[in-house]
Amino acid sequence: MTGKRLTGQVVLVTGAGQGIGQGIALALAKEGAHVALAGRTKAKCDLVAEEIESVGGTALSLACDVTDRSQVDRMVAETVEQFGSLHGLVNNAASSDQQLLEEVTDADVELCWRSGAMGTLYAMQAALPHLRAAGGGSIVNFGSSTAVYGNATFGAYAMAKEAIRGLSRVAAREWGRYGIRVNVVVPVAMSPASVEFSHKNPERFDAMRNSLALRRVGDCETDIGRAVVSLMSDDLSYLTGDTLMLTGGM
């Protein structure tokens, strides 16, 4: 174990069973945090928990569908019951759907809205009393470059992701008095979706990668996870209500 900037801190990460969520969880644990891993497929979170424990960290694996408020409430309650407190929340879970805008249905919007915007709201509301009891803390929510730049076929997803950014700014205003910081990360990273895209469309993937200023797609742990560690720690204690663009210079 290296670092230790987050020793004794308890952080809950949703969508932690793979990709960016997994990378964040590993980075947090390596800095000394006790990490609760939540996801729809608990078996995936179990594997991440084993990986964390193999490097000397502490993790709790939980099953949770963030579209269901009762499951989110239980997820937060079980985290606090296990570790005694809560200092940080990372709302990474979300579902995406791609359709041309004229073909977007209510079901498409509902999928992205409930898993993204509503799931984020549920977790923030459930976490609030515990973060206040801890004397403050940090919430990291997730936006998307597809929404910031208006990528074609991401209409329903963009609606939900930009709603999360608005929600985060309001929460930063309302909850700053409690010492709670709320920020948004917009990542470009080798998530499972990016890996699949690179395999199916290698030329288009190469073109996307080469359009980035840094000419590489971010690593889920070292590029995204370590940045989230900074947002959870005192390193960025004066940053709130803002969006951190971790896009490699898109």
Short mmCIF file of C-alpha atoms in Angstrom, two decimals:
data_model
loop_
_atom_site.label_atom_id
_atom_site.label_comp_id
_atom_site.label_asym_id
_atom_site.label_seq_id
_atom_site.Cartn_x
_atom_site.Cartn_y
_atom_site.Cartn_z
CA MET A 1 0.00 0.00 0.00
CA THR A 2 1.32 3.44 -0.95
CA GLY A 3 0.22 7.00 -0.33
CA LYS A 4 -2.23 6.92 2.59
CA ARG A 5 -3.84 10.29 1.86
CA LEU A 6 -7.24 8.75 2.67
CA THR A 7 -6.41 6.64 5.71
CA GLY A 8 -9.53 6.10 7.81
CA GLN A 9 -11.85 7.55 5.19
CA VAL A 10 -14.92 5.60 4.02
CA VAL A 11 -15.92 6.03 0.38
CA LEU A 12 -18.84 4.47 -1.48
CA VAL A 13 -18.45 3.89 -5.23
CA THR A 14 -21.38 2.92 -7.47
CA GLY A 15 -20.83 1.05 -10.72
CA ALA A 16 -17.68 -0.33 -9.10
CA GLY A 17 -17.64 -3.76 -10.70
CA GLN A 18 -15.71 -2.83 -13.82
CA GLY A 19 -14.07 -0.09 -15.86
CA ILE A 20 -13.87 3.40 -14.41
CA GLY A 21 -15.63 2.43 -11.19
CA GLN A 22 -13.17 -0.40 -10.64
CA GLY A 23 -10.22 1.88 -11.34
CA ILE A 24 -11.51 4.49 -8.89
CA ALA A 25 -12.10 1.90 -6.18
CA LEU A 26 -8.56 0.54 -6.54
CA ALA A 27 -7.02 4.02 -6.45
CA LEU A 28 -9.01 4.94 -3.33
CA ALA A 29 -8.07 1.73 -1.55
CA LYS A 30 -4.38 2.16 -2.34
CA GLU A 31 -4.55 5.55 -0.63
CA GLY A 32 -5.92 3.97 2.55
CA ALA A 33 -9.70 4.39 2.13
CA HIS A 34 -12.20 1.77 3.18
CA VAL A 35 -14.20 1.29 -0.02
CA ALA A 36 -17.78 0.10 -0.46
CA LEU A 37 -18.28 -1.31 -3.95
CA ALA A 38 -21.82 -1.25 -5.32
CA GLY A 39 -23.15 -2.63 -8.58
CA ARG A 40 -26.08 -4.44 -10.15
CA THR A 41 -23.95 -7.58 -10.52
CA LYS A 42 -22.49 -8.30 -7.10
CA ALA A 43 -20.20 -11.01 -8.46
CA LYS A 44 -18.23 -8.35 -10.34
CA CYS A 45 -17.90 -6.26 -7.19
CA ASP A 46 -16.76 -9.35 -5.30
CA LEU A 47 -13.85 -9.73 -7.72
CA VAL A 48 -12.85 -6.08 -7.31
CA ALA A 49 -13.06 -6.49 -3.52
CA GLU A 50 -10.70 -9.47 -3.76
CA GLU A 51 -8.30 -7.38 -5.85
CA ILE A 52 -8.37 -4.60 -3.26
CA GLU A 53 -7.80 -7.03 -0.40
CA SER A 54 -4.86 -8.56 -2.29
CA VAL A 55 -3.01 -5.23 -2.04
CA GLY A 56 -3.85 -4.80 1.63
CA GLY A 57 -7.00 -2.72 1.31
CA THR A 58 -10.44 -3.06 2.85
CA ALA A 59 -13.57 -3.40 0.75
CA LEU A 60 -17.26 -4.20 1.07
CA SER A 61 -19.17 -5.61 -1.90
CA LEU A 62 -22.85 -4.68 -2.30
CA ALA A 63 -25.59 -5.39 -4.80
CA CYS A 64 -27.55 -2.29 -5.80
CA ASP A 65 -29.70 -1.13 -8.68
CA VAL A 66 -29.45 2.65 -8.40
CA THR A 67 -32.78 3.14 -10.20
CA ASP A 68 -34.49 1.83 -7.05
CA ARG A 69 -34.44 4.33 -4.17
CA SER A 70 -34.98 1.63 -1.53
CA GLN A 71 -31.91 -0.27 -2.77
CA VAL A 72 -29.84 2.91 -2.74
CA ASP A 73 -30.94 3.69 0.83
CA ARG A 74 -29.98 0.17 1.86
CA MET A 75 -26.61 0.45 0.07
CA VAL A 76 -25.71 3.55 2.06
CA ALA A 77 -27.03 2.11 5.33
CA GLU A 78 -25.02 -1.10 4.91
CA THR A 79 -21.87 0.89 4.16
CA VAL A 80 -22.24 2.92 7.36
CA GLU A 81 -23.16 -0.18 9.36
CA GLN A 82 -19.99 -1.94 8.17
CA PHE A 83 -17.51 0.93 8.48
CA GLY A 84 -19.15 3.22 11.04
CA SER A 85 -19.26 6.39 8.93
CA LEU A 86 -19.19 7.84 5.42
CA HIS A 87 -16.81 10.49 4.09
CA GLY A 88 -17.14 10.24 0.32
CA LEU A 89 -19.50 9.21 -2.45
CA VAL A 90 -18.66 8.48 -6.10
CA ASN A 91 -21.72 8.25 -8.37
CA ASN A 92 -20.31 6.38 -11.34
CA ALA A 93 -23.21 4.05 -12.19
CA ALA A 94 -25.22 4.87 -15.33
CA SER A 95 -26.72 3.19 -18.38
CA SER A 96 -26.27 4.49 -21.91
CA ASP A 97 -28.40 4.15 -25.02
CA GLN A 98 -27.60 5.30 -28.54
CA GLN A 99 -30.23 6.40 -31.03
CA LEU A 100 -30.58 9.17 -33.57
CA LEU A 101 -32.48 11.99 -31.90
CA GLU A 102 -35.59 11.57 -34.04
CA GLU A 103 -35.73 7.93 -33.01
CA VAL A 104 -35.34 8.44 -29.23
CA THR A 105 -38.24 6.93 -27.30
CA ASP A 106 -39.59 7.53 -23.82
CA ALA A 107 -38.05 4.20 -22.82
CA ASP A 108 -34.60 5.35 -23.99
CA VAL A 109 -34.85 8.54 -21.96
CA GLU A 110 -36.21 6.69 -18.92
CA LEU A 111 -33.29 4.22 -18.95
CA CYS A 112 -30.65 6.95 -18.95
CA TRP A 113 -32.58 9.28 -16.66
CA ARG A 114 -33.31 6.78 -13.90
CA SER A 115 -29.88 5.13 -13.88
CA GLY A 116 -28.01 8.42 -14.21
CA ALA A 117 -29.75 11.52 -12.89
CA MET A 118 -32.18 9.86 -10.49
CA GLY A 119 -29.68 7.30 -9.22
CA THR A 120 -27.24 10.11 -8.50
CA LEU A 121 -29.91 12.11 -6.66
CA TYR A 122 -31.00 9.09 -4.59
CA ALA A 123 -27.42 8.37 -3.47
CA MET A 124 -26.68 12.00 -2.64
CA GLN A 125 -29.83 12.30 -0.53
CA ALA A 126 -29.12 9.03 1.28
CA ALA A 127 -25.50 10.01 1.94
CA LEU A 128 -26.19 13.57 3.14
CA PRO A 129 -26.95 12.91 6.83
CA HIS A 130 -23.88 10.68 7.16
CA LEU A 131 -21.58 13.18 5.46
CA ARG A 132 -22.93 15.90 7.76
CA ALA A 133 -22.36 13.68 10.78
CA ALA A 134 -18.75 13.17 9.64
CA GLY A 135 -18.24 16.93 9.54
CA GLY A 136 -18.17 17.14 5.76
CA GLY A 137 -16.93 15.15 2.83
CA SER A 138 -16.69 14.93 -0.93
CA ILE A 139 -19.16 13.83 -3.60
CA VAL A 140 -17.92 13.10 -7.12
CA ASN A 141 -20.54 12.76 -9.84
CA PHE A 142 -19.98 11.87 -13.47
CA GLY A 143 -20.75 13.80 -16.60
CA SER A 144 -19.89 12.79 -20.15
CA SER A 145 -17.94 14.27 -23.04
CA THR A 146 -20.76 13.06 -25.31
CA ALA A 147 -23.02 15.57 -23.56
CA VAL A 148 -20.50 18.40 -23.30
CA TYR A 149 -19.70 18.23 -27.02
CA GLY A 150 -23.11 17.04 -28.25
CA ASN A 151 -22.07 13.78 -29.88
CA ALA A 152 -24.59 12.37 -32.33
CA THR A 153 -26.78 9.45 -31.15
CA PHE A 154 -26.30 10.28 -27.46
CA GLY A 155 -29.40 12.46 -27.00
CA ALA A 156 -31.05 10.56 -24.14
CA TYR A 157 -27.72 9.99 -22.38
CA ALA A 158 -26.70 13.63 -22.79
CA MET A 159 -29.97 14.78 -21.20
CA ALA A 160 -29.25 12.75 -18.08
CA LYS A 161 -25.56 13.64 -17.87
CA GLU A 162 -26.10 17.39 -18.18
CA ALA A 163 -28.85 17.13 -15.55
CA ILE A 164 -26.25 15.62 -13.22
CA ARG A 165 -23.98 18.61 -13.74
CA GLY A 166 -26.80 21.00 -12.88
CA LEU A 167 -27.75 18.94 -9.83
CA SER A 168 -24.13 18.97 -8.68
CA ARG A 169 -23.86 22.75 -8.85
CA VAL A 170 -27.04 23.18 -6.80
CA ALA A 171 -25.83 20.65 -4.21
CA ALA A 172 -22.47 22.44 -3.96
CA ARG A 173 -24.31 25.68 -3.15
CA GLU A 174 -26.71 24.14 -0.65
CA TRP A 175 -24.34 21.75 1.10
CA GLY A 176 -21.14 23.79 1.20
CA ARG A 177 -22.20 25.10 4.62
CA TYR A 178 -21.80 21.53 5.92
CA GLY A 179 -18.28 21.19 4.56
CA ILE A 180 -19.49 18.98 1.72
CA ARG A 181 -17.89 19.49 -1.68
CA VAL A 182 -19.64 18.35 -4.87
CA ASN A 183 -17.82 18.13 -8.19
CA VAL A 184 -18.22 16.45 -11.57
CA VAL A 185 -15.68 14.43 -13.54
CA VAL A 186 -15.95 14.12 -17.31
CA PRO A 187 -13.68 11.22 -18.30
CA VAL A 188 -12.26 9.75 -21.45
CA ALA A 189 -10.95 6.33 -20.47
CA MET A 190 -10.60 2.72 -21.53
CA SER A 191 -13.92 1.61 -20.09
CA PRO A 192 -15.41 -1.72 -21.25
CA ALA A 193 -17.44 0.22 -23.84
CA SER A 194 -14.26 1.87 -25.15
CA VAL A 195 -12.46 -1.46 -25.32
CA GLU A 196 -15.37 -2.98 -27.25
CA PHE A 197 -15.44 -0.01 -29.63
CA SER A 198 -11.68 -0.28 -30.23
CA HIS A 199 -12.08 -3.93 -31.22
CA LYS A 200 -15.09 -3.42 -33.47
CA ASN A 201 -13.97 -0.15 -35.06
CA PRO A 202 -10.17 0.02 -34.83
CA GLU A 203 -9.76 2.76 -37.45
CA ARG A 204 -12.39 5.01 -35.86
CA PHE A 205 -10.89 4.37 -32.42
CA ASP A 206 -7.41 5.27 -33.65
CA ALA A 207 -8.78 8.48 -35.18
CA MET A 208 -10.48 9.39 -31.88
CA ARG A 209 -7.34 8.66 -29.87
CA ASN A 210 -5.14 10.66 -32.24
CA SER A 211 -7.53 13.62 -31.96
CA LEU A 212 -6.69 13.90 -28.26
CA ALA A 213 -3.92 16.30 -27.35
CA LEU A 214 -2.13 13.61 -25.34
CA ARG A 215 -2.67 10.97 -28.07
CA ARG A 216 -3.82 8.35 -25.60
CA VAL A 217 -7.05 7.24 -23.94
CA GLY A 218 -7.01 7.50 -20.16
CA ASP A 219 -6.36 4.62 -17.79
CA CYS A 220 -9.29 3.93 -15.47
CA GLU A 221 -7.13 3.74 -12.34
CA THR A 222 -4.08 5.91 -12.88
CA ASP A 223 -5.72 8.73 -14.84
CA ILE A 224 -9.30 8.79 -13.55
CA GLY A 225 -8.99 7.02 -10.19
CA ARG A 226 -6.05 9.09 -8.96
CA ALA A 227 -7.86 12.30 -9.89
CA VAL A 228 -10.86 11.17 -7.85
CA VAL A 229 -8.48 10.49 -4.95
CA SER A 230 -7.41 14.14 -5.13
CA LEU A 231 -11.06 15.23 -5.10
CA MET A 232 -11.67 13.06 -2.05
CA SER A 233 -8.58 14.27 -0.23
CA ASP A 234 -7.57 17.69 1.07
CA ASP A 235 -5.54 18.31 -2.09
CA LEU A 236 -8.53 19.97 -3.78
CA SER A 237 -10.40 21.07 -0.68
CA TYR A 238 -11.28 24.47 -2.18
CA LEU A 239 -12.87 23.04 -5.35
CA THR A 240 -16.64 22.62 -5.42
CA GLY A 241 -19.45 22.98 -7.94
CA ASP A 242 -17.01 22.53 -10.79
CA THR A 243 -16.35 20.11 -13.64
CA LEU A 244 -12.98 18.41 -14.03
CA MET A 245 -12.39 17.55 -17.69
CA LEU A 246 -10.25 14.41 -17.72
CA THR A 247 -10.37 14.04 -21.49
CA GLY A 248 -6.70 14.09 -22.50
CA GLY A 249 -7.25 17.40 -24.29
CA MET A 250 -10.26 16.41 -26.39
#
